[in-house]
mmCIF file of C-alpha atoms in Angstrom:
data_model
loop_
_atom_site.group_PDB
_atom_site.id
_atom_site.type_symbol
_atom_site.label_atom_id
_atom_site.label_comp_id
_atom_site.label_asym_id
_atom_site.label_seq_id
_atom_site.Cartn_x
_atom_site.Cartn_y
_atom_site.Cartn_z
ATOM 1 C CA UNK A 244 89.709 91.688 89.268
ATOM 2 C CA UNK A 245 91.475 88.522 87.247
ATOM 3 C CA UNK A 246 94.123 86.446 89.444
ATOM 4 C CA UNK A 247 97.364 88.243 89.769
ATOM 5 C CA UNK A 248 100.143 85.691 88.151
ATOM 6 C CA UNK A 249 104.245 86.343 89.358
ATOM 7 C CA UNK A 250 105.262 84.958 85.746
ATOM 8 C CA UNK A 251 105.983 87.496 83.331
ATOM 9 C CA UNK A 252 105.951 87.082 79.324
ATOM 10 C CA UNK A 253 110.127 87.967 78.401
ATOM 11 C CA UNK A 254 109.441 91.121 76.447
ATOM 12 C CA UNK A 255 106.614 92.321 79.078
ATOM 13 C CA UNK A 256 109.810 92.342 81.520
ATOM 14 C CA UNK A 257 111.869 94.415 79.101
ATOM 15 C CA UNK A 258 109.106 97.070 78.947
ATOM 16 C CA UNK A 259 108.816 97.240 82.241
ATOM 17 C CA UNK A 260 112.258 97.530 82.884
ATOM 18 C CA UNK A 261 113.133 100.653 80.663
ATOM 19 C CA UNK A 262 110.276 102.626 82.453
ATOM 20 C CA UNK A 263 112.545 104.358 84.649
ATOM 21 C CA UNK A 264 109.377 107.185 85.166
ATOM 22 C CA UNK A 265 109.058 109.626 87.976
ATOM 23 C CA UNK A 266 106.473 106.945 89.195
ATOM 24 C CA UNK A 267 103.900 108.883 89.383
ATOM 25 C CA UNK A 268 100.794 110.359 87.354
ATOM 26 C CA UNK A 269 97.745 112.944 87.541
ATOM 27 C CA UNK A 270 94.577 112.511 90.038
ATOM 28 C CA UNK A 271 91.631 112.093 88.999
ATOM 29 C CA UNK A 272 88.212 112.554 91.136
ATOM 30 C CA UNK A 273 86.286 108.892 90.172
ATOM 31 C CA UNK A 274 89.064 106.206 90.870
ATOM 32 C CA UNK A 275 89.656 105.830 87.657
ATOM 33 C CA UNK A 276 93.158 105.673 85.545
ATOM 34 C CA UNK A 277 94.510 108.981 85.156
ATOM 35 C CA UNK A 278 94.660 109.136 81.241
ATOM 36 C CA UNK A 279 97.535 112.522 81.324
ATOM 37 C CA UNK A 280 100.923 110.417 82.129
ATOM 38 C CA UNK A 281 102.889 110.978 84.633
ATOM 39 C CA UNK A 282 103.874 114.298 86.382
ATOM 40 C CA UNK A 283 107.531 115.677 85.974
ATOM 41 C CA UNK A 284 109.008 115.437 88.461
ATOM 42 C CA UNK A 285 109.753 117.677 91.540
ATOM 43 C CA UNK A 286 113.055 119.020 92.170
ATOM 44 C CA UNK A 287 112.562 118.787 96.409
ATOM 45 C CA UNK A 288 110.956 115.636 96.062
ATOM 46 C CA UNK A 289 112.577 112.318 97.417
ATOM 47 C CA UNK A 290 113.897 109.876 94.672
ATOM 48 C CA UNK A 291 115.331 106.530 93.816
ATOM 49 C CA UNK A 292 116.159 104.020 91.498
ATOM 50 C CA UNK A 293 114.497 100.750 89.780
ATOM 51 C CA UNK A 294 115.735 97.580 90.788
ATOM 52 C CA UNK A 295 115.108 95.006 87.844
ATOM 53 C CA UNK A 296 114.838 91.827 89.806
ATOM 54 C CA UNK A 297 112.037 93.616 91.670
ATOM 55 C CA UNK A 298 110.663 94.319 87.986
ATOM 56 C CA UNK A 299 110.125 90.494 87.305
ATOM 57 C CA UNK A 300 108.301 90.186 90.311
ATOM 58 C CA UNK A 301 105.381 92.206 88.838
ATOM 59 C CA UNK A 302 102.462 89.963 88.075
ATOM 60 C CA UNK A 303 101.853 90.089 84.106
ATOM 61 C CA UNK A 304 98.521 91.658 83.759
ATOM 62 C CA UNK A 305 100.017 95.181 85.586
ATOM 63 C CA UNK A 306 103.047 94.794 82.964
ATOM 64 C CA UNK A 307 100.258 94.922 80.369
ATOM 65 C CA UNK A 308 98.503 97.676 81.768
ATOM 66 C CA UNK A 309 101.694 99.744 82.470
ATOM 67 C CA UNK A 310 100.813 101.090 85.876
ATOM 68 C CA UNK A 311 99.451 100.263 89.285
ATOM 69 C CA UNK A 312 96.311 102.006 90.248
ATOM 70 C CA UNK A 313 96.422 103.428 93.450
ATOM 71 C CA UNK A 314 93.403 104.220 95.359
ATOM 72 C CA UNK A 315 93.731 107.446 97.997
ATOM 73 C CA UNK A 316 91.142 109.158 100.208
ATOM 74 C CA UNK A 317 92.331 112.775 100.086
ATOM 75 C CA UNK A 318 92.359 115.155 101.783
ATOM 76 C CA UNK A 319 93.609 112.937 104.860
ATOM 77 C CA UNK A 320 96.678 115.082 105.974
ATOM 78 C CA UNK A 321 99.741 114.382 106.806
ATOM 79 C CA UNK A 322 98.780 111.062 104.756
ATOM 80 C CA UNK A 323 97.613 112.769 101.497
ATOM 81 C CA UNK A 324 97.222 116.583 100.780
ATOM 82 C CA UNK A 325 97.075 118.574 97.806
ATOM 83 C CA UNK A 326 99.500 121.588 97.572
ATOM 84 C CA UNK A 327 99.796 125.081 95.989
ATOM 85 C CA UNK A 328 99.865 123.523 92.245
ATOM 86 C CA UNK A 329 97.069 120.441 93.005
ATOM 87 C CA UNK A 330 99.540 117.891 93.670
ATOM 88 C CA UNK A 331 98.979 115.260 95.515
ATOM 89 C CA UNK A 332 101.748 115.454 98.429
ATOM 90 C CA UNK A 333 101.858 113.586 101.814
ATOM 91 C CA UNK A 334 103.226 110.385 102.768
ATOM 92 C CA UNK A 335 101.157 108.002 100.394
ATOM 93 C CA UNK A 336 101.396 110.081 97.583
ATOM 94 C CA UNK A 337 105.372 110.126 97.830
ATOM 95 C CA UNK A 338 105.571 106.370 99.401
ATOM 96 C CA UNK A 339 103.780 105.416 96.058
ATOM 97 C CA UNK A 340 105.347 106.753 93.605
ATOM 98 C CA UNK A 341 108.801 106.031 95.598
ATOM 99 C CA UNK A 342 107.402 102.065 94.832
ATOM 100 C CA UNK A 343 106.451 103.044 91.416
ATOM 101 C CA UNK A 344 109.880 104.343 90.758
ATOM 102 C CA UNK A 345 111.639 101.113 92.546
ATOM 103 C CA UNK A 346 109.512 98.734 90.394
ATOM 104 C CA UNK A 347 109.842 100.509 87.006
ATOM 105 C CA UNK A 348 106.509 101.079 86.701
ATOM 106 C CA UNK A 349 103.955 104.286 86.453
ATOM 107 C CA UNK A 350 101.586 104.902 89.174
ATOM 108 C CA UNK A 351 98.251 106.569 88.818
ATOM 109 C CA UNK A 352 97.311 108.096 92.213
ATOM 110 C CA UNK A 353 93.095 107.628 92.275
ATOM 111 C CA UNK A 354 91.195 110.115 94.644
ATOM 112 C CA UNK A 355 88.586 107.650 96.193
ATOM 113 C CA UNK A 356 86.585 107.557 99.098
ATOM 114 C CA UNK A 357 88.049 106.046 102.201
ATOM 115 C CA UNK A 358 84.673 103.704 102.863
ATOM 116 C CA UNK A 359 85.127 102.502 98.520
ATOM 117 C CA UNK A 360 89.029 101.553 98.761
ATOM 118 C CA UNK A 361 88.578 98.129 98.749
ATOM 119 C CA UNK A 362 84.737 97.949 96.762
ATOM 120 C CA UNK A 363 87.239 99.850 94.369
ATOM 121 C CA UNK A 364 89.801 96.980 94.370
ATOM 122 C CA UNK A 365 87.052 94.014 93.749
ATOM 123 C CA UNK A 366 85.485 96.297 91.457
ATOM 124 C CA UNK A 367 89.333 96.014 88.984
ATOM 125 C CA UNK A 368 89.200 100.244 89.595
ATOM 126 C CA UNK A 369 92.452 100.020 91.602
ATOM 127 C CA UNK A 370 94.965 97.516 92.608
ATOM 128 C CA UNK A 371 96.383 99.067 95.701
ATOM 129 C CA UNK A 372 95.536 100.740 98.456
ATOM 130 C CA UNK A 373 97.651 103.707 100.222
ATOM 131 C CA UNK A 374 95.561 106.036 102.516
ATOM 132 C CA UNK A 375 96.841 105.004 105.787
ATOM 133 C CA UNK A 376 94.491 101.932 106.322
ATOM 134 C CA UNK A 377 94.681 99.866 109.318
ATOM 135 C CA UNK A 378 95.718 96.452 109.380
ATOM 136 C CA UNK A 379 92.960 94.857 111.263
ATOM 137 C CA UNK A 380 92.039 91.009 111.136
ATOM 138 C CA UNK A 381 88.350 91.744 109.448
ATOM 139 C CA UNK A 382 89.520 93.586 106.752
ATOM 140 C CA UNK A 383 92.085 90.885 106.129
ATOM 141 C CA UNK A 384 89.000 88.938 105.477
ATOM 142 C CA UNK A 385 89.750 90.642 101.699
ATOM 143 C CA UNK A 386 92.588 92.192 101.536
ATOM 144 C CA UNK A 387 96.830 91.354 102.468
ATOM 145 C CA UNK A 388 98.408 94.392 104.201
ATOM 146 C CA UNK A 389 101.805 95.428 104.016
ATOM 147 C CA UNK A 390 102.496 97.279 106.863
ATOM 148 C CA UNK A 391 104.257 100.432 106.507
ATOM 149 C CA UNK A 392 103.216 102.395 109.967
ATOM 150 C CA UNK A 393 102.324 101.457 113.529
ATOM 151 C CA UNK A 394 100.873 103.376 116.148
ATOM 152 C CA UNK A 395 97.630 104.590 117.976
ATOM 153 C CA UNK A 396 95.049 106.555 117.734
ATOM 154 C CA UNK A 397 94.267 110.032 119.863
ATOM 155 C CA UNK A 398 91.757 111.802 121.046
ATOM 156 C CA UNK A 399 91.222 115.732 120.115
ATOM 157 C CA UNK A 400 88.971 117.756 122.435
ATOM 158 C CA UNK A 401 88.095 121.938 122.076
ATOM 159 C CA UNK A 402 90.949 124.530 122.888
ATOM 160 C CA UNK A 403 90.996 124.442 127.031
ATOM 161 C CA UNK A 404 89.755 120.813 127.082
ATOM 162 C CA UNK A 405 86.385 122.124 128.791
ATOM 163 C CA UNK A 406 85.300 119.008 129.805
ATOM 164 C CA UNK A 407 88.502 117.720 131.309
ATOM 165 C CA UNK A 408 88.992 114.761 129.129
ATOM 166 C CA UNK A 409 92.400 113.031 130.131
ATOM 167 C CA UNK A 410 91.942 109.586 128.905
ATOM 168 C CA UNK A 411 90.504 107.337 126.675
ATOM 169 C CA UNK A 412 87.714 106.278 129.659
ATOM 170 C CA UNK A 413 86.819 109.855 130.048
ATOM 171 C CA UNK A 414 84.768 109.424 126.645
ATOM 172 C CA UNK A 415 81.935 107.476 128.115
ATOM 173 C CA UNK A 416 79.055 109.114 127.548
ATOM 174 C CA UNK A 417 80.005 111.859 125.102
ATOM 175 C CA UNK A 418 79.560 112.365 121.508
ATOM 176 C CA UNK A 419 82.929 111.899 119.183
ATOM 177 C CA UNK A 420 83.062 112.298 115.689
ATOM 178 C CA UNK A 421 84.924 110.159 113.395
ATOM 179 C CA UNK A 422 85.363 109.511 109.851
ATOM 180 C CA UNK A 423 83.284 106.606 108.628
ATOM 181 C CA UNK A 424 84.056 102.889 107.653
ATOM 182 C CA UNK A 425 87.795 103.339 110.048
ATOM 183 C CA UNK A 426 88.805 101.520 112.340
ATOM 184 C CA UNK A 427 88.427 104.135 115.668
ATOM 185 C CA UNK A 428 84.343 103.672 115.335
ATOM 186 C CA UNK A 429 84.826 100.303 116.405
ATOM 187 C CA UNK A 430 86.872 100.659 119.439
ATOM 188 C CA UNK A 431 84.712 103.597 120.553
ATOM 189 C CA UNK A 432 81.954 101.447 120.531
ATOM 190 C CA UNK A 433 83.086 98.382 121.831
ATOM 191 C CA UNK A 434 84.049 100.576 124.704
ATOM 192 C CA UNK A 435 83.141 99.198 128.085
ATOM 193 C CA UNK A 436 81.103 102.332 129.679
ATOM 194 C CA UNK A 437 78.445 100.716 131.417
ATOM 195 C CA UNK A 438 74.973 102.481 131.426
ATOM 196 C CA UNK A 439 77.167 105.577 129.169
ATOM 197 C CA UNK A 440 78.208 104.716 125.765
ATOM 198 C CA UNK A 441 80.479 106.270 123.809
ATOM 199 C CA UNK A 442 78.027 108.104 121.122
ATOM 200 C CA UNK A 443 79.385 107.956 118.192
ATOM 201 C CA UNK A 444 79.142 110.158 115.271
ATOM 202 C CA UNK A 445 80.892 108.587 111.602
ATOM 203 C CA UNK A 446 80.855 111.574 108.971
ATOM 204 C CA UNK A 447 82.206 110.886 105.111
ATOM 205 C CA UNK A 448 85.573 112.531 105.849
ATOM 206 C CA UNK A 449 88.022 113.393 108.156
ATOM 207 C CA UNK A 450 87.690 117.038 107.907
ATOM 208 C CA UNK A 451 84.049 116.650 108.643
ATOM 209 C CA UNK A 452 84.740 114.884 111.940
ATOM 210 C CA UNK A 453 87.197 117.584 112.659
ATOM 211 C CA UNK A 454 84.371 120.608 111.295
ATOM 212 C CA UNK A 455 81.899 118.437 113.562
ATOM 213 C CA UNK A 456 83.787 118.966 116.463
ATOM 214 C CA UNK A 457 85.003 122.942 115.648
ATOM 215 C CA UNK A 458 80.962 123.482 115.364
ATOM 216 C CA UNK A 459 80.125 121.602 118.504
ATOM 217 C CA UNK A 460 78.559 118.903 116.905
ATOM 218 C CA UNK A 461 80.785 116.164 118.892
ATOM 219 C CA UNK A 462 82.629 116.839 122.572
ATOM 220 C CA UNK A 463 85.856 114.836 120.707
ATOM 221 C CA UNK A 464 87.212 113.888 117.605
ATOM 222 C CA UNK A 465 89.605 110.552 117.617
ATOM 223 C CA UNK A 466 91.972 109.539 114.548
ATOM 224 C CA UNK A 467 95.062 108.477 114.197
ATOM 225 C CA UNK A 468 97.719 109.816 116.294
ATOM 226 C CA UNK A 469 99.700 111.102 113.320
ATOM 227 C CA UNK A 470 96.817 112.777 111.682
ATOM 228 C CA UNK A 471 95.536 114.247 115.123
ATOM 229 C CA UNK A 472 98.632 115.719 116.168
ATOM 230 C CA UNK A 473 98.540 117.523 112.250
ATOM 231 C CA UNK A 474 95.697 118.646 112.556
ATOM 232 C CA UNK A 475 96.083 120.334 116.265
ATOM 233 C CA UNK A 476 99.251 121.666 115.078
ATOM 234 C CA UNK A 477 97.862 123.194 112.016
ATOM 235 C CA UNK A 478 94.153 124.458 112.577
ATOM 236 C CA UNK A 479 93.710 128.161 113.040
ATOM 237 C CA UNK A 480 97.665 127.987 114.041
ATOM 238 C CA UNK A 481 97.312 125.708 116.337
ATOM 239 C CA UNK A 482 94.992 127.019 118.756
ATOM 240 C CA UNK A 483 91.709 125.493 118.157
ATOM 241 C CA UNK A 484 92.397 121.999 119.398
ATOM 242 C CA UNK A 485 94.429 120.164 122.023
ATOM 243 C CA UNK A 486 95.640 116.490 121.844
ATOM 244 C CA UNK A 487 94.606 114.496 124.917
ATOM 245 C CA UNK A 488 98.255 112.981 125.874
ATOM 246 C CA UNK A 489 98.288 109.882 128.014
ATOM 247 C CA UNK A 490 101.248 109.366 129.668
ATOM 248 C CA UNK A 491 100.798 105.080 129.483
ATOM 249 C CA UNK A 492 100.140 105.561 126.138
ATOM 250 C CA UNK A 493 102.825 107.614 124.086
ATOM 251 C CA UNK A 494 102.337 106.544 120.888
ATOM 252 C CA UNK A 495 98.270 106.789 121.167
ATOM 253 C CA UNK A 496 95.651 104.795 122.453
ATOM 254 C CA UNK A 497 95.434 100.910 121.193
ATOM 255 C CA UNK A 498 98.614 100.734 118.680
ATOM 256 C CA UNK A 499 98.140 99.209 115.329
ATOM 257 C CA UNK A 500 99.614 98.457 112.397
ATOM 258 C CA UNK A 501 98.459 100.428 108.933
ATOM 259 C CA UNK A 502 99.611 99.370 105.822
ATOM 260 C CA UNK A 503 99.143 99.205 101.809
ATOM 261 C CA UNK A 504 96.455 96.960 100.388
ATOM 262 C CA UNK A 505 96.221 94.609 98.004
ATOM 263 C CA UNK A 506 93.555 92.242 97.277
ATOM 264 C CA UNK A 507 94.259 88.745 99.376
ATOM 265 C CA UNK A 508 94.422 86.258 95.485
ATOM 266 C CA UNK A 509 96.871 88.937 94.224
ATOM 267 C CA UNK A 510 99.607 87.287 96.034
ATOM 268 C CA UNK A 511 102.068 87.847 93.155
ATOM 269 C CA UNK A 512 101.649 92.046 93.564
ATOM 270 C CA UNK A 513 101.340 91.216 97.582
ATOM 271 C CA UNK A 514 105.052 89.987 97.225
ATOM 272 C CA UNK A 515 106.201 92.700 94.614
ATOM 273 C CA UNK A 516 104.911 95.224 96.531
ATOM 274 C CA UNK A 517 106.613 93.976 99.584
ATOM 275 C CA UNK A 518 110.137 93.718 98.462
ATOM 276 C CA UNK A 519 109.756 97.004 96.885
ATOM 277 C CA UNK A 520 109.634 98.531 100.349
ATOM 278 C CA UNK A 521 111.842 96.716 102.047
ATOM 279 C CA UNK A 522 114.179 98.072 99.264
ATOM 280 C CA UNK A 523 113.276 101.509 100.087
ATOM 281 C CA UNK A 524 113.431 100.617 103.948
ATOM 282 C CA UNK A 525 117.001 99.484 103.644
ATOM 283 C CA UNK A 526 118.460 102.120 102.084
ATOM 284 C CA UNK A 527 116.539 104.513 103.856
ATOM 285 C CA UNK A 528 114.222 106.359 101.421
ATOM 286 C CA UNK A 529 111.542 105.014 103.389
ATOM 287 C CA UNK A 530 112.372 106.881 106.643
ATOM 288 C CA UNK A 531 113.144 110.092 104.801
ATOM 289 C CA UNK A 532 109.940 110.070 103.250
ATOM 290 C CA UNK A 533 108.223 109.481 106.897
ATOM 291 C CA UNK A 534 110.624 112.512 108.559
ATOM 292 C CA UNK A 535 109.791 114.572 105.484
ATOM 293 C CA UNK A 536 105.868 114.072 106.449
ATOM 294 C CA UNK A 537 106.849 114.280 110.921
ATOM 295 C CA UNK A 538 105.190 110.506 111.488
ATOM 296 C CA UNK A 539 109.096 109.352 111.519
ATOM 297 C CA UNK A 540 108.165 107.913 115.175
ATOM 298 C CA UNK A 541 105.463 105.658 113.218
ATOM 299 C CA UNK A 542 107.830 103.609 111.623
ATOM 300 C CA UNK A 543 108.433 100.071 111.031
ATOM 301 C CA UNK A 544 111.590 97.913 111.070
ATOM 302 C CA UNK A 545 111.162 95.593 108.348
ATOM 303 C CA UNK A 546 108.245 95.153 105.407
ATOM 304 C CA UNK A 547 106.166 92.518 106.846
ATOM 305 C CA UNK A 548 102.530 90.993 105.924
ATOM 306 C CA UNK A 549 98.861 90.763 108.068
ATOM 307 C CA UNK A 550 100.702 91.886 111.667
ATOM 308 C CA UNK A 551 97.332 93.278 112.449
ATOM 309 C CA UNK A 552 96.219 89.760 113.365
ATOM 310 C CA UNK A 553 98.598 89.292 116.222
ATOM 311 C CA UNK A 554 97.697 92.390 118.048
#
């Protein structure tokens, strides 16, 4: 993907400032551009308005294009979820097109593969990434995050909790499934268990780590705290799994910060992006959209850059 620029050509502005949209536009299943326009909008949905100074802050080659290509790994709930009529719901979906809407611009929401997200970036498929990434300091190797949500991961185990797992320790030498290329494979393995390692099994999606562990394929399945405690609270009614809750650890196990991506040389849409939620932070859209999904404990004070590197 070319250099983002912060300078925009004087009638590229103007266009971009009379797309008041509903920010938002049709999935598709490859990553790239939705080609139907956006989706009308829905009446229960959050909304806002655009701010034109954060217009001008759009780097020119997005003004040309006329959207920002988002790239999503659903199904990932409560992150991203598909409802009754195929629309893409969850708290990227409505986060994003919240931005779109703030920025005057159209946003295509791009089903991709959580382990392609950023391949999909350097590839020019996509110019952002919202599918509840963490913020970690190799992956900012590539990419700037903008840090939206901070907290931990936690650990699901079988209905009963059969093998009396209580804490994150209690995993040495067991299987747990996870989904691949995130961030909880790492920790699991880096693990200090002596002569017992954590095994760990990565699958291509979430659901798969959680279908691993349903079959018993894995003794655990660890993910973020926000989607674990969805996903106990929703499967078969909530009585197929139970979270593992440590009381020294309320808001999960090793707290992070997760944010929205954006290749590390687009600094101009790094900035736009930024001031676009700290827009929707101060006047609170932000934490209606997070209350709206239940992760409103996950939230963050203030729209800040790379935090993952001082944890």
């Amino acid at each position: 993907m070319k250099a983002r620029t912060t300078t925009l050509l004087g009638a590229a502005a103007l266009a971009v400032g009379a797309l008041f949209l509903s920010g938002c536009s049709g999935i598709t299943g490859s990553g790239e551009a939705a080609a139907s326009g956006p989706d009308l909008p829905v009446d229960d949905e959050i909304s806002t308005t655009v701010d034109a100074s954060l217009t001008q802050l759009l780097p020119a080659d997005i003004v040309e294009k006329g959207r920002i290509d988002i790239a999503v790994d659903i199904p990932f709930p409560p992150m991203a979820m598909y409802d009754d009529s195929n629309r893409a719901i969850g708290f990227d979906p409505e986060l994003g097109r919240l931005l779109g809407q703030k920025l005057g611009i159209d946003v295509a929401l791009n089903k991709q593969a959580f382990d392609s997200v950023i391949p999909s970036l350097q590839a020019g498929k996509n110019d952002i990434i919202m599918s509840g990434m963490n913020d970690t300091p190799e992956r900012q190797e590539t990419v700037s995050f903008i840090d939206y949500t901070h907290g931990g991961f936690a650990i699901l185990v079988p209905a009963g909790n059969p093998d009396d797992v209580t804490t994150q320790t209690d995993l040495c030498g067991m299987t747990v499934s996870v989904q691949k290329a995130t961030v909880q494979g790492d920790l699991l393995r880096a693990m200090e268990c002596g002569s017992e390692p954590v095994v760990v099994t990565e699958l291509p999606s979430d659901l798969d780590a959680q279908t691993a562990l349903r079959a018993g394929k894995s003794d655990a399945y660890v993910a973020d705290a926000v989607v674990a405690e969805y996903v106990a609270a929703t499967t078969d009614d909530g009585d197929a799994f139970d979270v593992v809750r440590d009381p020294e650890n309320p808001a999960g196990f090793n707290p992070v910060y997760s944010g929205i991506g954006v290749l590390k040389a687009d600094t101009g849409l790094v900035d736009a992006i930024r001031q676009a939620l700290q827009a929707l932070i101060d006047e609170g859209t932000y934490q209606e959209v997070l209350e709206r999904n239940n992760i409103g404990a996950y939230a963050v004070e203030s729209a800040e850059v790379n935090q993952g590197a001082a944890q």
